Coordinates of C-alpha atoms and ligand atoms in Angstrom, one line a residue:
M1 CA 0.0 0.0 0.0
T2 CA 1.4 3.5 -0.8
V3 CA 0.0 6.6 0.9
Q4 CA 1.0 10.2 1.0
N5 CA 3.6 10.9 3.5
P6 CA 2.0 13.5 5.8
L7 CA 5.4 15.0 6.5
R8 CA 6.4 15.7 3.0
E9 CA 4.2 16.9 0.3
G10 CA 4.2 14.9 -2.9
Q11 CA 6.3 12.1 -1.3
T12 CA 4.7 8.7 -1.1
I13 CA 5.7 6.1 1.4
R14 CA 4.4 2.6 2.0
R15 CA 2.8 3.3 5.3
P16 CA 2.9 6.4 7.5
A17 CA 5.3 6.3 10.5
E18 CA 3.2 6.5 13.6
P19 CA 4.4 8.5 16.6
C20 CA 6.5 6.2 18.8
T21 CA 9.4 5.9 21.3
L22 CA 12.6 4.1 20.4
V23 CA 14.6 2.6 23.2
V24 CA 18.2 1.8 22.5
L25 CA 19.4 -0.8 24.9
G26 CA 23.2 -0.6 25.1
A27 CA 23.2 3.0 24.3
T28 CA 26.9 3.7 25.2
G29 CA 28.1 1.0 22.8
D30 CA 29.8 1.5 19.4
L31 CA 26.7 0.7 17.3
T32 CA 24.6 3.5 18.8
G33 CA 26.9 6.3 18.0
R34 CA 28.3 5.0 14.7
K35 CA 25.1 3.7 13.1
L36 CA 21.8 4.0 15.0
L37 CA 21.7 7.7 16.0
P38 CA 23.2 8.9 12.7
A39 CA 20.5 6.8 10.9
L40 CA 17.7 8.2 13.0
Y41 CA 19.1 11.8 12.5
N42 CA 19.2 11.3 8.8
L43 CA 15.6 9.9 8.7
S44 CA 14.5 12.9 10.8
R45 CA 16.3 15.4 8.5
D46 CA 14.8 13.8 5.4
G47 CA 11.3 14.0 6.9
H48 CA 10.8 10.3 7.4
M49 CA 10.5 10.2 11.2
P50 CA 7.0 10.3 12.7
S51 CA 5.6 13.7 13.5
R52 CA 6.4 13.0 17.2
F53 CA 8.9 10.7 18.6
A54 CA 11.3 10.1 21.5
I55 CA 14.6 8.2 21.6
V56 CA 15.7 6.8 25.0
G57 CA 19.2 5.5 25.4
F58 CA 19.5 2.8 28.2
A59 CA 22.8 1.7 29.5
R60 CA 24.8 1.0 32.7
R61 CA 26.9 4.1 32.9
P62 CA 25.4 7.0 34.8
K63 CA 24.7 10.0 32.4
S64 CA 22.4 12.9 32.2
D65 CA 20.2 13.6 29.2
D66 CA 22.5 16.5 28.3
E67 CA 25.7 14.4 28.6
F68 CA 24.1 11.8 26.3
R69 CA 23.0 14.4 23.8
N70 CA 26.5 15.8 23.8
D71 CA 28.0 12.4 23.1
M72 CA 25.5 11.9 20.3
F73 CA 26.2 15.3 18.8
D74 CA 29.9 14.3 18.5
A75 CA 28.8 11.0 17.0
L76 CA 26.6 12.8 14.4
K77 CA 29.4 15.1 13.4
E78 CA 31.7 12.1 12.8
F79 CA 29.4 9.4 11.5
S80 CA 26.3 10.9 10.0
R81 CA 25.7 10.7 6.2
A82 CA 24.5 14.3 6.3
K83 CA 26.6 16.2 8.9
P84 CA 24.7 18.7 11.1
E85 CA 25.8 22.2 10.2
G86 CA 25.9 23.2 13.8
R87 CA 24.6 22.4 17.2
E88 CA 21.4 24.3 16.6
Q89 CA 20.4 22.2 13.6
A90 CA 21.2 19.0 15.6
D91 CA 19.3 20.3 18.6
A92 CA 15.9 20.1 16.8
F93 CA 16.6 16.3 16.7
L94 CA 18.6 15.9 19.9
S95 CA 15.8 17.6 22.0
N96 CA 13.9 14.3 21.4
V97 CA 16.8 12.2 22.9
F98 CA 16.9 11.1 26.5
Y99 CA 18.9 8.8 28.7
H100 CA 18.0 6.2 31.3
Q101 CA 20.6 4.5 33.4
G102 CA 20.1 0.8 34.3
Q103 CA 21.4 -2.8 34.3
L104 CA 20.6 -4.8 31.2
D105 CA 19.5 -7.8 33.2
S106 CA 17.6 -6.2 36.0
P107 CA 13.7 -6.4 35.9
D108 CA 13.6 -3.6 38.5
D109 CA 15.6 -1.3 36.2
F110 CA 13.3 -2.2 33.4
R111 CA 10.3 -1.4 35.6
A112 CA 11.9 2.0 36.2
L113 CA 12.5 2.4 32.5
G114 CA 8.8 1.6 32.0
A115 CA 7.8 4.4 34.4
H116 CA 10.2 6.8 32.6
L117 CA 8.6 5.9 29.3
D118 CA 5.1 6.4 30.7
R119 CA 6.1 9.9 31.9
L120 CA 7.8 10.8 28.6
E121 CA 4.9 9.6 26.5
K122 CA 2.5 11.6 28.7
E123 CA 4.6 14.8 28.5
K124 CA 5.1 14.5 24.7
G125 CA 1.6 13.3 23.9
L126 CA 3.0 10.0 22.5
P127 CA 1.0 6.8 22.2
G128 CA 2.5 3.6 23.7
N129 CA 4.1 2.5 20.5
R130 CA 7.6 1.3 21.5
L131 CA 10.6 0.0 19.6
F132 CA 13.3 -1.7 21.7
Y133 CA 16.7 -2.0 19.9
L134 CA 19.0 -4.6 21.4
A135 CA 22.3 -3.0 20.6
V136 CA 24.1 -5.3 23.0
S137 CA 26.3 -8.3 22.9
P138 CA 24.4 -11.6 22.5
E139 CA 24.8 -12.8 26.1
Y140 CA 22.3 -10.1 27.1
F141 CA 19.6 -11.0 24.6
E142 CA 17.9 -13.5 26.9
P143 CA 18.2 -11.6 30.2
I144 CA 16.8 -8.5 28.4
V145 CA 13.9 -10.4 27.0
S146 CA 13.1 -11.9 30.5
A147 CA 13.5 -8.5 32.2
M148 CA 11.1 -7.0 29.7
R149 CA 8.6 -9.7 30.3
D150 CA 8.8 -9.3 34.1
A151 CA 8.5 -5.5 33.8
N152 CA 5.5 -5.8 31.5
L153 CA 7.2 -4.1 28.6
A154 CA 6.8 -6.9 26.1
K155 CA 3.2 -6.3 25.1
P156 CA 1.3 -3.2 24.0
R157 CA -0.9 -1.9 26.8
N158 CA -3.7 -0.4 24.6
E159 CA -5.5 -1.7 21.6
G160 CA -3.9 -0.4 18.4
E161 CA -0.5 0.2 19.9
W162 CA 2.6 -1.9 19.2
V163 CA 5.8 -3.1 20.8
R164 CA 8.6 -4.3 18.6
I165 CA 12.2 -5.5 19.2
I166 CA 15.1 -5.4 16.9
I167 CA 17.8 -8.0 17.6
E168 CA 21.3 -7.5 16.3
K169 CA 23.5 -10.4 15.1
P170 CA 25.0 -12.8 16.0
F171 CA 21.7 -14.6 16.4
G172 CA 23.0 -17.7 18.1
E173 CA 26.3 -19.4 17.4
D174 CA 25.1 -22.6 15.9
L175 CA 21.8 -24.3 15.1
K176 CA 21.2 -25.4 18.7
T177 CA 21.8 -22.0 20.3
A178 CA 19.8 -20.2 17.6
K179 CA 16.8 -22.6 18.2
E180 CA 17.1 -22.1 21.9
L181 CA 17.2 -18.3 21.5
N182 CA 14.2 -18.4 19.1
R183 CA 12.3 -20.5 21.6
K184 CA 13.1 -18.1 24.5
I185 CA 12.3 -14.9 22.6
T186 CA 9.1 -16.3 21.0
A187 CA 7.9 -17.3 24.5
V188 CA 7.7 -13.6 25.3
F189 CA 7.2 -11.9 21.9
N190 CA 5.1 -12.9 18.9
E191 CA 7.1 -13.5 15.7
S192 CA 5.5 -10.4 14.2
Q193 CA 7.0 -8.3 17.0
I194 CA 10.6 -9.6 16.4
Y195 CA 12.9 -7.9 13.8
R196 CA 16.1 -9.9 13.4
I197 CA 18.5 -7.5 11.6
D198 CA 20.8 -8.4 8.8
H199 CA 22.2 -5.1 7.7
Y200 CA 23.0 -6.5 4.2
L201 CA 19.3 -6.5 3.5
G202 CA 19.2 -2.8 4.1
K203 CA 21.7 -2.0 1.4
E204 CA 20.3 -0.4 -1.7
T205 CA 22.0 -2.6 -4.1
V206 CA 20.8 -5.8 -2.3
Q207 CA 17.2 -4.5 -2.7
N208 CA 18.0 -3.6 -6.3
L209 CA 18.6 -7.3 -6.9
L210 CA 14.9 -7.9 -6.3
A211 CA 14.0 -5.1 -8.7
F212 CA 16.5 -6.4 -11.3
R213 CA 15.1 -9.9 -11.2
F214 CA 11.4 -9.3 -10.8
A215 CA 10.7 -5.9 -12.4
N216 CA 12.3 -6.9 -15.7
S217 CA 11.1 -9.6 -18.0
I218 CA 14.2 -10.2 -20.0
F219 CA 16.4 -11.9 -17.4
E220 CA 13.9 -14.3 -15.8
P221 CA 13.8 -16.7 -18.8
L222 CA 17.6 -17.1 -18.6
W223 CA 17.6 -17.5 -14.8
S224 CA 18.0 -21.3 -14.5
S225 CA 20.2 -24.3 -15.2
R226 CA 19.3 -24.1 -18.8
Y227 CA 21.5 -21.1 -19.4
I228 CA 23.5 -20.5 -16.3
D229 CA 26.7 -22.4 -15.8
H230 CA 27.4 -21.4 -12.2
V231 CA 27.0 -18.5 -9.8
Q232 CA 29.8 -16.9 -7.8
I233 CA 29.2 -14.8 -4.7
T234 CA 32.1 -12.9 -3.2
M235 CA 32.3 -10.8 -0.1
A236 CA 35.9 -9.6 0.1
E237 CA 37.1 -7.3 2.8
E238 CA 40.4 -5.4 3.2
V239 CA 40.0 -5.0 7.0
G240 CA 41.7 -7.3 9.4
M241 CA 40.9 -7.2 13.1
P242 CA 40.6 -3.5 14.1
G243 CA 40.3 -2.5 17.7
R244 CA 38.9 -5.2 19.9
R245 CA 37.2 -7.0 17.0
G246 CA 39.5 -10.0 17.4
Q247 CA 37.9 -11.0 20.7
Y248 CA 34.6 -11.8 19.0
F249 CA 36.0 -12.9 15.7
D250 CA 38.5 -15.5 17.0
K251 CA 35.7 -17.4 18.6
T252 CA 33.5 -17.0 15.6
G253 CA 35.4 -17.3 12.3
I254 CA 34.2 -15.9 8.9
T255 CA 31.7 -18.7 8.2
R256 CA 29.6 -17.8 11.2
D257 CA 30.4 -14.1 11.1
V258 CA 29.2 -13.3 7.5
V259 CA 28.3 -16.5 5.6
Q260 CA 25.5 -17.6 7.9
N261 CA 23.8 -14.3 7.4
H262 CA 24.9 -11.8 4.7
V263 CA 26.3 -14.2 2.1
L264 CA 23.5 -16.8 2.4
Q265 CA 21.0 -13.9 2.1
L266 CA 22.6 -12.9 -1.1
L267 CA 22.4 -16.5 -2.3
C268 CA 18.7 -16.6 -1.4
L269 CA 17.8 -13.4 -3.3
T270 CA 19.7 -14.7 -6.3
A271 CA 18.2 -18.2 -6.3
M272 CA 14.6 -17.7 -5.0
E273 CA 11.5 -18.1 -7.0
P274 CA 9.5 -14.9 -7.8
P275 CA 7.4 -14.2 -4.7
A276 CA 3.7 -13.5 -5.1
S277 CA 4.2 -10.0 -3.6
L278 CA 6.8 -8.1 -1.7
D279 CA 5.1 -8.6 1.7
A280 CA 7.3 -9.9 4.4
D281 CA 6.0 -13.5 4.5
S282 CA 5.8 -14.1 0.7
L283 CA 9.4 -12.9 0.4
R284 CA 10.7 -14.9 3.4
D285 CA 8.8 -18.1 2.4
E286 CA 10.7 -18.1 -0.9
K287 CA 14.0 -17.4 0.7
V288 CA 13.5 -20.3 3.2
R289 CA 12.7 -22.6 0.3
V290 CA 16.1 -21.9 -1.2
L291 CA 17.9 -22.7 2.1
R292 CA 15.9 -25.9 2.5
A293 CA 17.1 -27.0 -0.9
I294 CA 20.7 -26.9 0.3
R295 CA 21.7 -30.2 1.8
T296 CA 23.4 -30.6 5.2
M297 CA 26.9 -31.5 4.2
T298 CA 28.6 -34.7 5.6
V299 CA 32.2 -34.5 6.7
D300 CA 33.4 -35.9 3.4
E301 CA 31.3 -33.3 1.5
V302 CA 32.8 -30.6 3.6
K303 CA 36.3 -31.9 2.8
A304 CA 35.5 -31.8 -0.9
N305 CA 33.5 -28.6 -1.1
V306 CA 34.7 -26.2 1.6
V307 CA 38.2 -24.6 1.8
R308 CA 39.2 -22.5 4.8
G309 CA 42.1 -20.1 5.1
Q310 CA 43.8 -17.8 7.5
Y311 CA 45.9 -14.8 6.5
G312 CA 49.6 -14.6 7.2
A313 CA 51.6 -11.3 7.1
G314 CA 51.5 -9.6 3.8
S315 CA 50.9 -6.2 2.3
L316 CA 47.8 -4.2 1.3
R317 CA 48.0 -1.0 -0.8
G318 CA 51.7 -1.0 -0.4
E319 CA 51.7 -1.2 3.4
A320 CA 52.9 -4.2 5.4
V321 CA 50.1 -5.8 7.5
P322 CA 50.5 -8.4 10.3
A323 CA 49.4 -12.0 10.3
Y324 CA 46.0 -12.8 11.8
R325 CA 47.8 -14.6 14.7
S326 CA 49.7 -11.4 15.5
E327 CA 46.6 -9.2 15.7
N328 CA 45.1 -7.8 18.9
Q329 CA 43.3 -10.4 21.0
I330 CA 44.0 -13.4 18.8
E331 CA 45.4 -16.6 20.1
P332 CA 48.9 -17.1 18.8
D333 CA 48.1 -20.7 17.6
S334 CA 44.5 -19.9 16.4
V335 CA 43.1 -21.9 13.6
T336 CA 40.0 -19.7 13.2
E337 CA 39.2 -19.2 9.5
T338 CA 39.5 -15.7 8.1
Y339 CA 38.6 -16.9 4.6
V340 CA 36.2 -19.5 3.4
A341 CA 35.1 -20.8 0.0
I342 CA 32.2 -23.1 -0.3
R343 CA 30.5 -24.9 -3.3
F344 CA 26.9 -25.6 -2.8
N345 CA 24.1 -27.1 -4.9
V346 CA 20.6 -25.7 -4.6
R347 CA 18.7 -28.9 -5.1
N348 CA 15.5 -27.9 -6.9
W349 CA 14.1 -27.9 -10.5
R350 CA 15.5 -24.5 -11.4
W351 CA 19.0 -25.0 -10.2
A352 CA 19.7 -28.7 -10.7
G353 CA 23.4 -29.1 -11.4
V354 CA 24.3 -25.4 -11.1
P355 CA 27.1 -24.9 -8.6
F356 CA 26.9 -21.9 -6.3
L357 CA 30.3 -20.8 -5.2
L358 CA 30.6 -18.6 -2.2
R359 CA 33.7 -17.0 -0.8
A360 CA 34.3 -14.5 2.0
G361 CA 37.5 -13.3 3.4
K362 CA 39.4 -10.7 5.5
R363 CA 42.5 -9.0 4.3
L364 CA 41.8 -9.7 0.6
P365 CA 43.2 -7.2 -1.9
K366 CA 40.1 -5.0 -2.1
R367 CA 36.7 -4.5 -0.5
A368 CA 34.1 -5.8 -2.9
T369 CA 30.9 -7.7 -2.6
E370 CA 29.6 -9.1 -5.9
I371 CA 27.2 -11.7 -7.3
A372 CA 28.3 -13.0 -10.7
I373 CA 26.0 -15.1 -12.9
V374 CA 28.2 -17.0 -15.3
F375 CA 26.3 -18.2 -18.4
K376 CA 26.9 -21.3 -20.4
R377 CA 28.8 -21.3 -23.7
P378 CA 26.7 -21.2 -26.9
A379 CA 25.4 -24.6 -27.8
H380 CA 27.3 -24.6 -31.1
E381 CA 30.5 -22.7 -31.5
I382 CA 31.2 -21.2 -34.9
F383 CA 34.0 -18.9 -33.8
D384 CA 37.5 -19.4 -32.6
V385 CA 36.4 -19.2 -29.0
D386 CA 39.7 -18.9 -27.1
H387 CA 38.8 -15.6 -25.5
E388 CA 35.2 -16.6 -24.7
F389 CA 36.4 -19.6 -22.8
K390 CA 38.1 -17.3 -20.4
R391 CA 35.4 -14.7 -20.3
P392 CA 32.0 -16.3 -20.8
N393 CA 28.9 -14.2 -20.7
T394 CA 28.7 -12.9 -17.2
L395 CA 26.3 -10.7 -15.4
A396 CA 28.0 -9.1 -12.4
L397 CA 25.8 -7.5 -9.8
R398 CA 28.2 -5.3 -7.7
I399 CA 26.7 -4.8 -4.3
Q400 CA 29.6 -2.6 -3.0
P401 CA 31.5 -0.4 -3.1
D402 CA 31.3 0.4 -6.8
E403 CA 27.6 -0.3 -7.0
G404 CA 26.3 -1.3 -10.4
I405 CA 25.6 -4.1 -12.8
S406 CA 27.6 -5.2 -15.8
M407 CA 27.2 -7.7 -18.6
T408 CA 30.2 -9.2 -20.4
F409 CA 29.7 -10.4 -23.9
A410 CA 31.8 -11.2 -26.9
A411 CA 32.3 -8.6 -29.7
K412 CA 34.2 -8.8 -32.9
Q413 CA 37.4 -6.7 -32.9
P414 CA 37.4 -4.2 -35.8
G415 CA 39.6 -5.4 -38.6
L416 CA 39.8 -8.0 -41.3
A417 CA 40.5 -10.9 -39.0
T418 CA 37.6 -12.5 -37.1
T419 CA 38.9 -12.1 -33.6
L420 CA 36.5 -11.9 -30.7
Q421 CA 37.0 -9.9 -27.6
P422 CA 35.0 -9.7 -24.3
V423 CA 33.4 -6.3 -23.8
Q424 CA 31.1 -4.9 -21.1
M425 CA 27.9 -3.1 -20.8
D426 CA 27.9 -1.2 -17.6
F427 CA 25.3 0.4 -15.3
R428 CA 26.6 2.5 -12.4
Y429 CA 24.3 3.2 -9.6
G430 CA 26.0 6.5 -8.6
S431 CA 26.2 8.1 -12.0
S432 CA 22.7 7.0 -13.1
F433 CA 20.9 8.3 -10.0
G434 CA 23.4 10.8 -8.7
Q435 CA 22.0 10.9 -5.2
A436 CA 23.5 9.5 -2.0
S437 CA 21.8 6.3 -1.0
P438 CA 20.4 6.1 2.6
E439 CA 22.5 3.9 4.9
A440 CA 21.3 0.4 5.5
Y441 CA 20.3 1.2 9.0
E442 CA 18.1 4.1 7.9
R443 CA 16.0 1.8 5.8
L444 CA 15.9 -0.9 8.3
L445 CA 14.9 1.4 11.3
L446 CA 12.2 3.1 9.2
D447 CA 10.9 -0.3 8.1
C448 CA 10.6 -1.4 11.7
I449 CA 8.9 1.8 12.7
I450 CA 6.3 1.3 10.0
G451 CA 6.0 -2.4 10.8
D452 CA 7.4 -3.8 7.5
G453 CA 9.4 -7.0 8.3
S454 CA 10.3 -8.0 4.7
L455 CA 14.0 -7.0 5.1
F456 CA 14.4 -8.8 8.4
T457 CA 15.0 -12.5 8.8
R458 CA 12.4 -14.9 10.2
A459 CA 13.0 -17.6 12.8
D460 CA 12.9 -20.5 10.3
E461 CA 15.2 -18.6 7.9
V462 CA 17.9 -18.1 10.6
E463 CA 17.6 -21.7 11.7
E464 CA 18.0 -23.0 8.1
A465 CA 21.1 -20.9 7.5
W466 CA 22.5 -22.2 10.8
R467 CA 21.8 -25.7 9.8
I468 CA 24.0 -25.3 6.7
C469 CA 26.8 -23.5 8.5
T470 CA 26.7 -25.7 11.6
A471 CA 27.4 -28.8 9.5
I472 CA 30.5 -27.2 8.2
Q473 CA 31.7 -26.2 11.7
Q474 CA 31.0 -29.6 13.1
A475 CA 32.9 -31.3 10.3
W476 CA 35.9 -29.1 11.0
D477 CA 35.6 -30.0 14.7
Q478 CA 35.8 -33.6 13.8
L479 CA 38.7 -33.3 11.3
P480 CA 42.3 -33.0 12.5
K481 CA 43.3 -29.4 13.3
P482 CA 44.7 -27.7 10.2
T483 CA 48.4 -27.6 10.2
D484 CA 48.8 -25.4 7.1
M485 CA 47.6 -22.1 8.6
P486 CA 48.3 -19.3 7.8
N487 CA 47.8 -20.4 4.2
Y488 CA 47.3 -17.1 2.3
E489 CA 49.2 -13.9 2.4
A490 CA 47.3 -10.8 3.5
G491 CA 46.6 -8.8 0.3
S492 CA 46.1 -11.9 -1.8
W493 CA 42.9 -13.6 -3.0
G494 CA 43.0 -16.4 -0.5
P495 CA 44.5 -19.9 -0.3
K496 CA 45.5 -21.6 -3.6
E497 CA 43.5 -24.6 -2.5
A498 CA 40.3 -22.8 -3.2
D499 CA 41.0 -23.2 -6.9
K500 CA 40.0 -26.9 -6.6
L501 CA 36.4 -25.8 -6.2
T502 CA 36.3 -24.2 -9.7
S503 CA 38.6 -26.7 -11.5
D504 CA 35.7 -28.3 -13.5
L505 CA 34.0 -25.0 -14.4
I506 CA 34.3 -22.9 -17.5
T507 CA 36.0 -20.1 -15.6
G508 CA 37.9 -20.0 -12.3
W509 CA 37.3 -17.6 -9.5
R510 CA 36.7 -14.1 -10.7
R511 CA 39.4 -11.5 -10.2
L512 CA 37.6 -8.5 -9.0
Ligands
BG6_601 C1 29.5 -7.6 9.9 C2 30.6 -8.5 10.2 O1 28.2 -8.2 10.1 O2 29.6 -7.2 8.5 C3 31.9 -7.9 10.0 O3 30.5 -8.9 11.6 C4 32.0 -7.4 8.6 O4 33.0 -8.8 10.3 C5 30.8 -6.5 8.3 O5 33.2 -6.6 8.5 C6 30.8 -6.0 6.8 O6 29.8 -5.1 6.6 P1 29.9 -4.1 5.4 O7 28.6 -3.4 5.4 O8 31.1 -3.2 5.7 O9 30.1 -4.9 4.2

């Protein structure tokens, strides 16, 4: 449904944003200042926030409203997409921001928070619509949910009002813990109140994938095993382990950190059947079907289809960078994988026999996330096809940072000889639209305020993704500890061994 946005003449939105209160639990953490408050500030500047709202930061440290506002002003200056021109401009927004001190696992402190919210809502004439953002480390998810239940904060008090929670990743650390967490949360909240965030789904170009596939008629007929040879999904990062990141990462590894969520989401959007509509459940039903069509791997299948790696010392952009094992907070003999490449099959009618190759890695030569659809060779070759063998028709959907879509095809070089050369048709998001995209968190926060869960993951989706990744982790736990780590140099494209996954395909891993 689209309606006129009451806040902006001529601008339509899917649903109006109703007045509400946003409570950020863990408000003194990194995420609040870097992402959440800047996103809310930008939404407010662009006229997308409700006509009336309050934002309440909740955390352990004692702080006054003014102190919290000052911290958030500094955060806006540093991290906001649109920087405030001065304090006055920011104050229009910051005057809606408040602070409440409390322990994250104390029902009494949540009762006091409830009383604070009641007061604020009364003063500001707000209804009891409340959005709780769990910007905390995962060990607090359960205590917070129980404290909210005990303090009567989990359900709306009046007819027509809503209470929603947003949960950050990691959502569990394997299938068992994810199921357990889902069970505990759904004992207190209905599924429709729960918004599990995967910030990749908030990225413009990820959403554009849906538009590309389902708002055009020319690609869909080609989108199957009949014409597609294989699919490559890459999430390459330059970063290593900045700050205290290693503490979390060394216990997690790249498979659980980004494959279980971001990379498998990209695979789902690439492989899913057209949904009946864009509503949350139609979309999520189709994504879950894709995950269900991926088999749980046995230990032998993991050995054959998964390659893990860890970076040693190397150089990136001309600067020496240390080995993973020498990074801050990493065990000196760690075998945690900083790179993984996986070959899957999606076992359904559309994708029978089409390999899906996924790879994700830290300290690769450049930051790039891309989905490449590699097409089969023509059924009957009439040209000297040397070049085409190396560069088959490929549709590359660049998610970031150079957002766009390109199609590679063969063209005849000018001249008397019949020599073919691969050329590209290129669409660039930035130059075609020329406007800054909202940050993923802007989109996702607004969607949650208006009650649209289509870009959030449902319980069954999270569990299916964990089923796939947990099998890999369990196989590694059963196999002897790798003795070849580190097995790729920082600044290279990962371990040589990953090439075995593409050896029977018409092209190897793409060089991005
Ligand atoms: C996070 C992972 O979810 O995504 C990080 O925990 C990773 O390890 C990050 O660096 C990448 O996000 P983006 O938006 O920079 O691609």
